[in-house]
Tab-separated table of C-alpha atoms in Angstrom:
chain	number	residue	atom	x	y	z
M	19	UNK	CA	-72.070	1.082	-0.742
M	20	UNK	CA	-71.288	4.487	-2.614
M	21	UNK	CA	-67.851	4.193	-3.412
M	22	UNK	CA	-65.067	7.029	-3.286
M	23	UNK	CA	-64.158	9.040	-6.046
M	24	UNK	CA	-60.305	9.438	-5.430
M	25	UNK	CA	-58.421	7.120	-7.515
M	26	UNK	CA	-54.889	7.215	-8.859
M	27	UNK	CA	-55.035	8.120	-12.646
M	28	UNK	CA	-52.583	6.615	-15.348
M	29	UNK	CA	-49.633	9.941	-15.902
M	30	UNK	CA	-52.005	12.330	-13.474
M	31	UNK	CA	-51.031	10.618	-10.263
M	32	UNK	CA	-47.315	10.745	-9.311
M	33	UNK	CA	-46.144	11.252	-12.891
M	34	UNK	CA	-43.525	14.096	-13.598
M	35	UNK	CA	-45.625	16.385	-15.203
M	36	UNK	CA	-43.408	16.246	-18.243
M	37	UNK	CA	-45.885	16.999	-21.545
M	38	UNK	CA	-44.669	15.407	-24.933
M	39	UNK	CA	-45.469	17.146	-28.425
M	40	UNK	CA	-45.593	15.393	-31.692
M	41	UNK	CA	-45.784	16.548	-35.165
M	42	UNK	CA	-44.558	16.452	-38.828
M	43	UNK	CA	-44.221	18.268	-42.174
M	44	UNK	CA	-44.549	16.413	-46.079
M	45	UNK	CA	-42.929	18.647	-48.874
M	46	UNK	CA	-45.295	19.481	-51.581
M	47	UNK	CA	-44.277	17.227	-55.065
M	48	UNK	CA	-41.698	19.235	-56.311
M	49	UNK	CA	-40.497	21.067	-53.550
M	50	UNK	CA	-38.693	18.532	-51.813
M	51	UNK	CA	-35.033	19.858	-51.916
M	52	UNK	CA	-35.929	22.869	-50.921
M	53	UNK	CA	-38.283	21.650	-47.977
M	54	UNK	CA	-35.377	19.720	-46.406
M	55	UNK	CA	-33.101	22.857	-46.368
M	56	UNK	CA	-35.441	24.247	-44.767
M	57	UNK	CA	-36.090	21.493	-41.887
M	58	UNK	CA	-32.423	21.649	-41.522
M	59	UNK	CA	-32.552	25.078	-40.274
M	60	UNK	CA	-35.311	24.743	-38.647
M	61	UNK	CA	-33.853	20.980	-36.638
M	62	UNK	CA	-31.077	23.171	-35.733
M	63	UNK	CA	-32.741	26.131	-34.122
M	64	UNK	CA	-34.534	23.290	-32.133
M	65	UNK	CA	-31.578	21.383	-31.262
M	66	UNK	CA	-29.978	24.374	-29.779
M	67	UNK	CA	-33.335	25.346	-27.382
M	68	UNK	CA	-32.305	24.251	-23.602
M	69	UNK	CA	-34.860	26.655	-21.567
M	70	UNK	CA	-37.950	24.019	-20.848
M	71	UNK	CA	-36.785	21.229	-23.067
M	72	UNK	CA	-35.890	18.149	-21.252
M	73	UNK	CA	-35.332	15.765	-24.786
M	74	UNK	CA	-36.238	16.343	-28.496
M	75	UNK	CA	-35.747	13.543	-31.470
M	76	UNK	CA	-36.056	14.639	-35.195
M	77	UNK	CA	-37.167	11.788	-37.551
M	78	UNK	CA	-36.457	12.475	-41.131
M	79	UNK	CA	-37.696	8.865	-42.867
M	80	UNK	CA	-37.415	9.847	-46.462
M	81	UNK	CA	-36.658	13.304	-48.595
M	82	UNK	CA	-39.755	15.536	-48.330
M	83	UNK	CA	-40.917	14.227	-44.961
M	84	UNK	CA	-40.018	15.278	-41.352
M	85	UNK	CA	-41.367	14.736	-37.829
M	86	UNK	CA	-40.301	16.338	-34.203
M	87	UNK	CA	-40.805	14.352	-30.945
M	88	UNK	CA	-40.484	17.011	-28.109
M	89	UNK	CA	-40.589	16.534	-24.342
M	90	UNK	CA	-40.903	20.007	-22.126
M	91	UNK	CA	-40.670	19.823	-18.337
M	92	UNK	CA	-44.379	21.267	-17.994
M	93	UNK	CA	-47.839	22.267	-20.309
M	94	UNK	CA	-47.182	26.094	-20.134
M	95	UNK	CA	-43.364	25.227	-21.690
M	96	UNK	CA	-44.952	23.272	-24.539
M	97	UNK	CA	-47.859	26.075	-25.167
M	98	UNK	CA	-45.269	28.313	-25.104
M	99	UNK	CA	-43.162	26.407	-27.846
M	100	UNK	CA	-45.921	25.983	-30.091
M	101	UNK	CA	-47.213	29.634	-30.340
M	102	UNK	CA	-43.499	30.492	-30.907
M	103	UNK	CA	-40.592	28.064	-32.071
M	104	UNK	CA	-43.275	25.574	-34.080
M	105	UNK	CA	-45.283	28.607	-35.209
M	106	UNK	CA	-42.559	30.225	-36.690
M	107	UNK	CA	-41.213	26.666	-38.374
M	108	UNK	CA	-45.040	26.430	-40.077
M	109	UNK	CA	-44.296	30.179	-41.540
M	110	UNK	CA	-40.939	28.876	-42.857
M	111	UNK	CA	-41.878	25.874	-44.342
M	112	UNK	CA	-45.160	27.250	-45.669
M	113	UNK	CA	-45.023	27.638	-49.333
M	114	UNK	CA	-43.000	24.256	-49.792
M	115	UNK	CA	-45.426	21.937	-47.308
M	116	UNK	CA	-48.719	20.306	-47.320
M	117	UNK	CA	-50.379	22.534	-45.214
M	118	UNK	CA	-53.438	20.619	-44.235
M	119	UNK	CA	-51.407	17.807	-43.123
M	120	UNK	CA	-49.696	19.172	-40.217
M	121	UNK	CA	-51.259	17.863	-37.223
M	122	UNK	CA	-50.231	18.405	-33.537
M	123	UNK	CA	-50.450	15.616	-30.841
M	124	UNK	CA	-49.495	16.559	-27.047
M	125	UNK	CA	-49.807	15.089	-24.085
M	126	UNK	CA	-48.485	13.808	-20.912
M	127	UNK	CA	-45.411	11.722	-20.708
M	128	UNK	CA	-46.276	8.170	-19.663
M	129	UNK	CA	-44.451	6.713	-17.175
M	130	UNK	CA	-43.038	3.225	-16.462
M	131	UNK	CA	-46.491	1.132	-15.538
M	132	UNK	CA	-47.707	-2.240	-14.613
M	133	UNK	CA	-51.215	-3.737	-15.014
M	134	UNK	CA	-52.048	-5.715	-11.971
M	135	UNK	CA	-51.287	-9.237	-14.271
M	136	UNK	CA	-47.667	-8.078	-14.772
M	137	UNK	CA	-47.158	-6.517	-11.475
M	138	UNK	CA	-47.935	-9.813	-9.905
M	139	UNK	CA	-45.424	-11.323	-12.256
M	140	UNK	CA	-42.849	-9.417	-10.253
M	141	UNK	CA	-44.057	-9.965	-7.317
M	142	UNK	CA	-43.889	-13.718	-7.911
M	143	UNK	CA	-39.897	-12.948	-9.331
M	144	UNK	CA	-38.100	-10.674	-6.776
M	145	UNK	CA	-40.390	-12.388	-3.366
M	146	UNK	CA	-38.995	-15.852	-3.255
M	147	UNK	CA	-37.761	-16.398	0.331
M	148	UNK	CA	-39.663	-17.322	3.868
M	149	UNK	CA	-37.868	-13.841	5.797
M	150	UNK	CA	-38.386	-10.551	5.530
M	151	UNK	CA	-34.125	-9.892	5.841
M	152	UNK	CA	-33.986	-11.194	2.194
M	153	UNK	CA	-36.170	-8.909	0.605
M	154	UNK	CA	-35.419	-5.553	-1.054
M	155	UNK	CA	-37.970	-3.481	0.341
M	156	UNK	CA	-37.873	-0.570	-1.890
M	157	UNK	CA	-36.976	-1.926	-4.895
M	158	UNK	CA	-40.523	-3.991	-4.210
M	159	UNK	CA	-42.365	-0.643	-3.121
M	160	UNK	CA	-40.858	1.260	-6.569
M	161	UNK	CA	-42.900	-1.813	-8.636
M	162	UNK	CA	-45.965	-1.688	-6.619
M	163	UNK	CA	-46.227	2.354	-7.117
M	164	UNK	CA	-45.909	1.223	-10.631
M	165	UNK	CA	-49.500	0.458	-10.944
M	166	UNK	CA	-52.113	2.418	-11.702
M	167	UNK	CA	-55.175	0.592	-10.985
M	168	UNK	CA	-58.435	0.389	-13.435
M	169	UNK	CA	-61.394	-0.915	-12.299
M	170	UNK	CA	-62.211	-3.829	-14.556
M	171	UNK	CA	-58.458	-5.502	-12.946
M	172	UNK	CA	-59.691	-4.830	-9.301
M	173	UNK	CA	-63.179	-4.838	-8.592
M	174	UNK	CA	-63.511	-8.278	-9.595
M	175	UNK	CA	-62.307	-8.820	-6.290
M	176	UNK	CA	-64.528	-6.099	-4.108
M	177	UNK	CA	-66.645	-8.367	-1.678
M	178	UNK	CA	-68.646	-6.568	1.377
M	179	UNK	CA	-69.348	-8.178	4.598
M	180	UNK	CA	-72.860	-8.000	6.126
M	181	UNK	CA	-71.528	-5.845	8.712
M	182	UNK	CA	-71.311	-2.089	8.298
M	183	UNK	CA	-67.866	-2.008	10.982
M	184	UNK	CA	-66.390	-5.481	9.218
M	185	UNK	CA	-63.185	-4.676	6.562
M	186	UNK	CA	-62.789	-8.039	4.046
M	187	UNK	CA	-60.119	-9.724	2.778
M	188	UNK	CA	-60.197	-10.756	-0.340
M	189	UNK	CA	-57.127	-13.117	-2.172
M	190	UNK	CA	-55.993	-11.623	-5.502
M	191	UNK	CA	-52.850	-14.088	-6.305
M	192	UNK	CA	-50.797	-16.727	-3.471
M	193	UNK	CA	-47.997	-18.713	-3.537
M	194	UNK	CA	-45.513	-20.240	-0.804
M	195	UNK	CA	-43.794	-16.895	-0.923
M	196	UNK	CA	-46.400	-14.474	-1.619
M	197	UNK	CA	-50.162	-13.727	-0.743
M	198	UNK	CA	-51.715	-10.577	-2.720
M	199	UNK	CA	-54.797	-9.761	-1.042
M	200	UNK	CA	-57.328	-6.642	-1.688
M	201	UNK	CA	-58.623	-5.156	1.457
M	202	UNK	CA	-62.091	-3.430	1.848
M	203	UNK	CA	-62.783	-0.858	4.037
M	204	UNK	CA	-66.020	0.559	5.291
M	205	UNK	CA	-66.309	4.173	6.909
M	206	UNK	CA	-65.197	3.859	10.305
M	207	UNK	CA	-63.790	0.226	10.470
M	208	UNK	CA	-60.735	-0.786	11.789
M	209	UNK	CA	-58.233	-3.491	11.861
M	210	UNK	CA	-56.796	-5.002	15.444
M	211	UNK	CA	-53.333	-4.224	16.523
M	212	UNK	CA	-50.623	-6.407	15.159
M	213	UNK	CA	-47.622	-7.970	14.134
M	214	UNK	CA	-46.239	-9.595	11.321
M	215	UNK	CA	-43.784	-12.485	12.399
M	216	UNK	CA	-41.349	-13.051	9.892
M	217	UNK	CA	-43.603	-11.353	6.825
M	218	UNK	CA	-43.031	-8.390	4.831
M	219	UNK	CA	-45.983	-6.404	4.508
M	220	UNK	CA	-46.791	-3.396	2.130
M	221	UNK	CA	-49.917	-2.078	2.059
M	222	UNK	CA	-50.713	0.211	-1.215
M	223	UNK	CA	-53.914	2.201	-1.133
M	224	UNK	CA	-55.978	1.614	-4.250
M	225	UNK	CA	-58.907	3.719	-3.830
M	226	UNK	CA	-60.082	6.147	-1.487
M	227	UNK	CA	-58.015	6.989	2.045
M	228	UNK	CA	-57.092	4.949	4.972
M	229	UNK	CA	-54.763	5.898	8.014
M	230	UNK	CA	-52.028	3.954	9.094
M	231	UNK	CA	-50.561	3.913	12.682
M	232	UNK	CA	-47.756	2.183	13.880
M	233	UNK	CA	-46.561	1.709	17.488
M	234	UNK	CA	-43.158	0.661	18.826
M	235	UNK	CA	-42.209	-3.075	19.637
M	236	UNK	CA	-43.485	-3.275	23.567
M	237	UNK	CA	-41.505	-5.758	26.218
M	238	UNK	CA	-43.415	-9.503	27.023
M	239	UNK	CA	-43.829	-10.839	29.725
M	240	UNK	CA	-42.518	-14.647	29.921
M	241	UNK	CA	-45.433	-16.359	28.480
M	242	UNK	CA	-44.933	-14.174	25.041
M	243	UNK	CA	-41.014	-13.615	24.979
M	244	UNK	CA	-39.557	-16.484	22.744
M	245	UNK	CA	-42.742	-18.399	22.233
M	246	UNK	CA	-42.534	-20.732	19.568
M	247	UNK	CA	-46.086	-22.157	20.293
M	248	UNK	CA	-49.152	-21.743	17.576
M	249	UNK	CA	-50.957	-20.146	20.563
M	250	UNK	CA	-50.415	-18.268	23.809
M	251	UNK	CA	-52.256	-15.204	25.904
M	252	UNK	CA	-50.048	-13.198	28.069
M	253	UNK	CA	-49.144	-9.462	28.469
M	254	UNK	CA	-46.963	-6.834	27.240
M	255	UNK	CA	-45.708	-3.012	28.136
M	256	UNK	CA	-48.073	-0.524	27.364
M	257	UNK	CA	-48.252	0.235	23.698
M	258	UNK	CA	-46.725	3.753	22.486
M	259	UNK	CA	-47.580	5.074	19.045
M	260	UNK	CA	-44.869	5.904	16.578
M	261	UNK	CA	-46.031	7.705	13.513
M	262	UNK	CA	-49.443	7.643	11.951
M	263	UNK	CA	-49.453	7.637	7.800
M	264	UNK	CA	-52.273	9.086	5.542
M	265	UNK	CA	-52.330	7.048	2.678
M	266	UNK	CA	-54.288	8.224	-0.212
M	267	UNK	CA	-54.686	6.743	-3.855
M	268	UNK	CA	-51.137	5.560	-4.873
M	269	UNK	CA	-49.130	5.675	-1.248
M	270	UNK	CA	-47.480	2.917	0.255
M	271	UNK	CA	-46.211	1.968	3.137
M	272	UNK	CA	-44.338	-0.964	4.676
M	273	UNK	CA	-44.038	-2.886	7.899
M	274	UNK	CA	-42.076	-5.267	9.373
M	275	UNK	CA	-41.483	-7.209	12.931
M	276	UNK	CA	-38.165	-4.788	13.718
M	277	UNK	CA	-40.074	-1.642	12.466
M	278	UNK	CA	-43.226	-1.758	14.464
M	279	UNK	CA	-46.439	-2.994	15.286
M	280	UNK	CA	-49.386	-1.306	12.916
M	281	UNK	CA	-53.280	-0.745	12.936
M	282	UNK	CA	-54.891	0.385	9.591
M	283	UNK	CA	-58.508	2.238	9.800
M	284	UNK	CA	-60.902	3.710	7.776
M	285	UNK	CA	-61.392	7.609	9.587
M	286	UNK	CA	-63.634	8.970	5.761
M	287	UNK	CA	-67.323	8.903	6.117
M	288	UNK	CA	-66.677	6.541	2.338
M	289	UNK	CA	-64.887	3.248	1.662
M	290	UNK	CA	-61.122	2.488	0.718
M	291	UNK	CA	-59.740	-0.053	-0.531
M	292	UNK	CA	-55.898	-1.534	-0.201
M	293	UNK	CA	-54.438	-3.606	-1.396
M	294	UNK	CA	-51.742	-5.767	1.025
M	295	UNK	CA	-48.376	-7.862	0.228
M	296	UNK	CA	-47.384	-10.130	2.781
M	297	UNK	CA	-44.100	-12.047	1.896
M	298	UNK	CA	-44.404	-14.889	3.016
M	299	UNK	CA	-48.430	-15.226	2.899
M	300	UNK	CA	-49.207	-14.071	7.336
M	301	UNK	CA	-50.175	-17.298	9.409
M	302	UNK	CA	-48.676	-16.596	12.684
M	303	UNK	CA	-49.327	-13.247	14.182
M	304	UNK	CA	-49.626	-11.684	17.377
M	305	UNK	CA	-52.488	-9.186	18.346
M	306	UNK	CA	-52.485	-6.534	20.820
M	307	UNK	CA	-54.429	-4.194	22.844
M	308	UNK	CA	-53.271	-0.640	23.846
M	309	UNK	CA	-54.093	-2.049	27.511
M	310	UNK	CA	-51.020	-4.261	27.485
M	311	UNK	CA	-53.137	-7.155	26.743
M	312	UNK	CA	-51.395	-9.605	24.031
M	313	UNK	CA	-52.176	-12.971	22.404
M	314	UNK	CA	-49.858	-15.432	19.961
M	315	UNK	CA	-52.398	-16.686	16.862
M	316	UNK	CA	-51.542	-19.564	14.152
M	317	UNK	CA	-53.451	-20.383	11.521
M	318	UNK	CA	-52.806	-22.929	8.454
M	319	UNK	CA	-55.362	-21.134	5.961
M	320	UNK	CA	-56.523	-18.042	6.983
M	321	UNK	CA	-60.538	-17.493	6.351
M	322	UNK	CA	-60.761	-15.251	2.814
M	323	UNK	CA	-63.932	-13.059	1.733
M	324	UNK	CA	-63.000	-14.179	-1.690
M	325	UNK	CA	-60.538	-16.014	-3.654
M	326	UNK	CA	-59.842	-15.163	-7.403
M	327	UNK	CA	-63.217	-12.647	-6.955
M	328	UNK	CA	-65.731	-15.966	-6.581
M	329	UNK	CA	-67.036	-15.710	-2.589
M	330	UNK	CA	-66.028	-18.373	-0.091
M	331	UNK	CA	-67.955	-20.139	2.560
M	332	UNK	CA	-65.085	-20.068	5.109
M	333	UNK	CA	-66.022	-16.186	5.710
M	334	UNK	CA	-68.611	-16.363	8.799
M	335	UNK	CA	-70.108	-14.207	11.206
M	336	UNK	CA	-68.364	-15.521	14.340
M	337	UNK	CA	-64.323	-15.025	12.432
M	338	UNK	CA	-63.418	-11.726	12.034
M	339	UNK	CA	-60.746	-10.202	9.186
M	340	UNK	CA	-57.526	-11.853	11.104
M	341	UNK	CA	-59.080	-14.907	10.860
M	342	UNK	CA	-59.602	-14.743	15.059
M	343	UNK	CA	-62.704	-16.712	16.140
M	344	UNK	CA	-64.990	-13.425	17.271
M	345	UNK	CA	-65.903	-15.525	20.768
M	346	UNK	CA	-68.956	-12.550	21.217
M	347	UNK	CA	-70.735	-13.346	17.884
M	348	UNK	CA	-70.061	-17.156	18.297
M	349	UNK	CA	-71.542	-17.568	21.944
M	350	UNK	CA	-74.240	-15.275	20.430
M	351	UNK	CA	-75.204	-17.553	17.304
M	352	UNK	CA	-74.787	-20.751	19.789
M	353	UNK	CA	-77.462	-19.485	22.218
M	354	UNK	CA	-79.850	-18.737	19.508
M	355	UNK	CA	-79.072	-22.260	18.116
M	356	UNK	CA	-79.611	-24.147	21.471
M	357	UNK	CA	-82.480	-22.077	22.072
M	358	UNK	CA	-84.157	-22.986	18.760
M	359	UNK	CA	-83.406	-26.125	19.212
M	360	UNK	CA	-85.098	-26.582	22.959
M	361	UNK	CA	-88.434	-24.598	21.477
M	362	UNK	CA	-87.809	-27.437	18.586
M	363	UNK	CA	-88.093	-30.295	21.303
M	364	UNK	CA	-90.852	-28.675	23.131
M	365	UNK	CA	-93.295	-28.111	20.073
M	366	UNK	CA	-92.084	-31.662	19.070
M	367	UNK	CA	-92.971	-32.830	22.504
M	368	UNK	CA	-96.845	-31.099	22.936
M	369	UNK	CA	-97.534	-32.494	19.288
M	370	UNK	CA	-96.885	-36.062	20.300
């Protein structure tokens, strides 16, 4: 499958746009005293520039030695600042300095960032209760936009299903409080319409684009409303959108039971991937169709793609990605089997 080239990039994606320059100055032997008058001036001058300069730090770790750590609020402030401010500070300081040893290193300003081993680590710290009502929702998105995903952390865990319409789920970390699962998306698939029960889910997009729409909570009938039971089939309101969300590399969004109901899809002609926090791991769900049909679904482990990237057997034709027994494909698969199995009996039978 030929994968999608938009992917969040480490101080490119979201980042301020902030550019950092570094460089120094060493005195010639002899000229020492005279070099650090000279910095002094020059420190000063800097100090007092405001226009385009969010922070600047002046290291001076010995006599004859000097280095400027500057941060300007964009790359045309710090071009500008180097063929004028530092340009002028070289001229100054260049009969007294070692002139082949001034060096300039720029760049953008890295922000705050997990990798996808410490971002689970605070996953596993701030998610510790069975309810979404105890959990601080965007203090949890904040550390999830935190990471900016490389490829040898998450494709470990890219499985495909056989089916070109078929989206897998595949478990990257779970505990009692916490399943971390990467999603993978084929052109054109779809998930069901659903809920959430008492789980917090945030669904970051990884790689690629996938479309999120959400629908307000409908009215059950009596055989839904208040049903405690692993398993029910009854109907509800018809279903009325609420918002629909484009997420793209590095956008996340969040769900809950007293937000909304939500379908995720695939609309590119290329694959996405996503990756999904529910808090406390999903095993009781309901799923709906825009008809007004509804049904109540428990499960104790739900069926997994993959687990820690190594492929499981409990993925099969006849479940789809909730975990739902896909009746169609099973009935399918059975006929074929009972049929083989009578042709069996009757080339058993004109052999005898």
């Amino acid at each position: 499958m030929t994968d999608c080239c938009q992917k969040r990039k480490i101080c490119h994606a979201n980042g301020t746009g902030e550019q950092v320059l570094m460089f120094g100055y060493t005195a010639k032997e002899g000229c020492e005293a005279k070099f650090d008058a000279i910095v002094q001036e020059v420190a000063h001058g800097f100090y007092n520039m405001k226009t385009g300069i969010r922070d600047l730090r002046v290291c001076h770790p010995r006599e004859g030695e000097v280095a400027f750590c500057i941060t300007f609020t964009g790359k045309e402030d710090m071009e500008k600042f180097k063929m004028g401010p530092a340009s002028d500070a070289y001229d100054m300081l260049k009969g007294v300095m070692v002139e082949e040893e001034q060096k300039y290193t720029g760049g953008c300003l890295m922000p705050d960032c997990h990798s996808l081993a410490s971002l689970i680590d605070t996953l596993k710290q701030k998610l510790v209760s069975k309810s979404y009502n105890d959990h601080d929702v965007e203090g949890v998105r904040k550390e999830i936009c935190k990471w900016y995903p490389r490829d040898e952390e998450w494709r470990k865990f890219v499985h495909w299903d056989e089916s070109p319409h078929k989206y897998t789920r595949n478990l990257m970390f779970s505990n009692e409080f916490v399943d971390v699962i990467l999603m993978c998306w084929p052109p054109g698939c779809k998930s069901s319409i659903h809920d959430h029960d008492e789980s917090s889910c945030w669904a970051y997009c990884v790689e690629g684009q996938v479309s999120e729409v959400q629908y307000h909570i409908p009215k059950f009938d009596s055989s839904i409303e208040n049903n405690k039971s692993s398993t029910a089939v009854g109907r509800c309101t018809a279903l009325r959108e609420k918002c629909v969300s484009h997420l793209r590399a590095g956008d996340c969004a969040y769900v809950r039971n007293d937000i909304g109901l939500h379908m995720v899809c695939n609309n590119t002609d290329k694959p996405a991937y996503t990756m999904h926090i529910y808090a406390p791991g999903l095993r009781r769900f309901k799923i709906f169709a825009e008809r007004g049909d509804v049904s109540i679904h428990t499960l104790a482990e739900p069926p997994m793609t993959s687990v820690a990237g190594v492929r499981t057997s409990t993925w099969t034709d006849d479940v789809d990605p909730e975990g739902v027994i896909d009746f169609d494909s099973w009935n399918s698969f059975q006929l074929g089997r009972q049929k083989s199995s009578t042709n069996s009996e009757c080339d058993s039978g004109s052999s005898a």
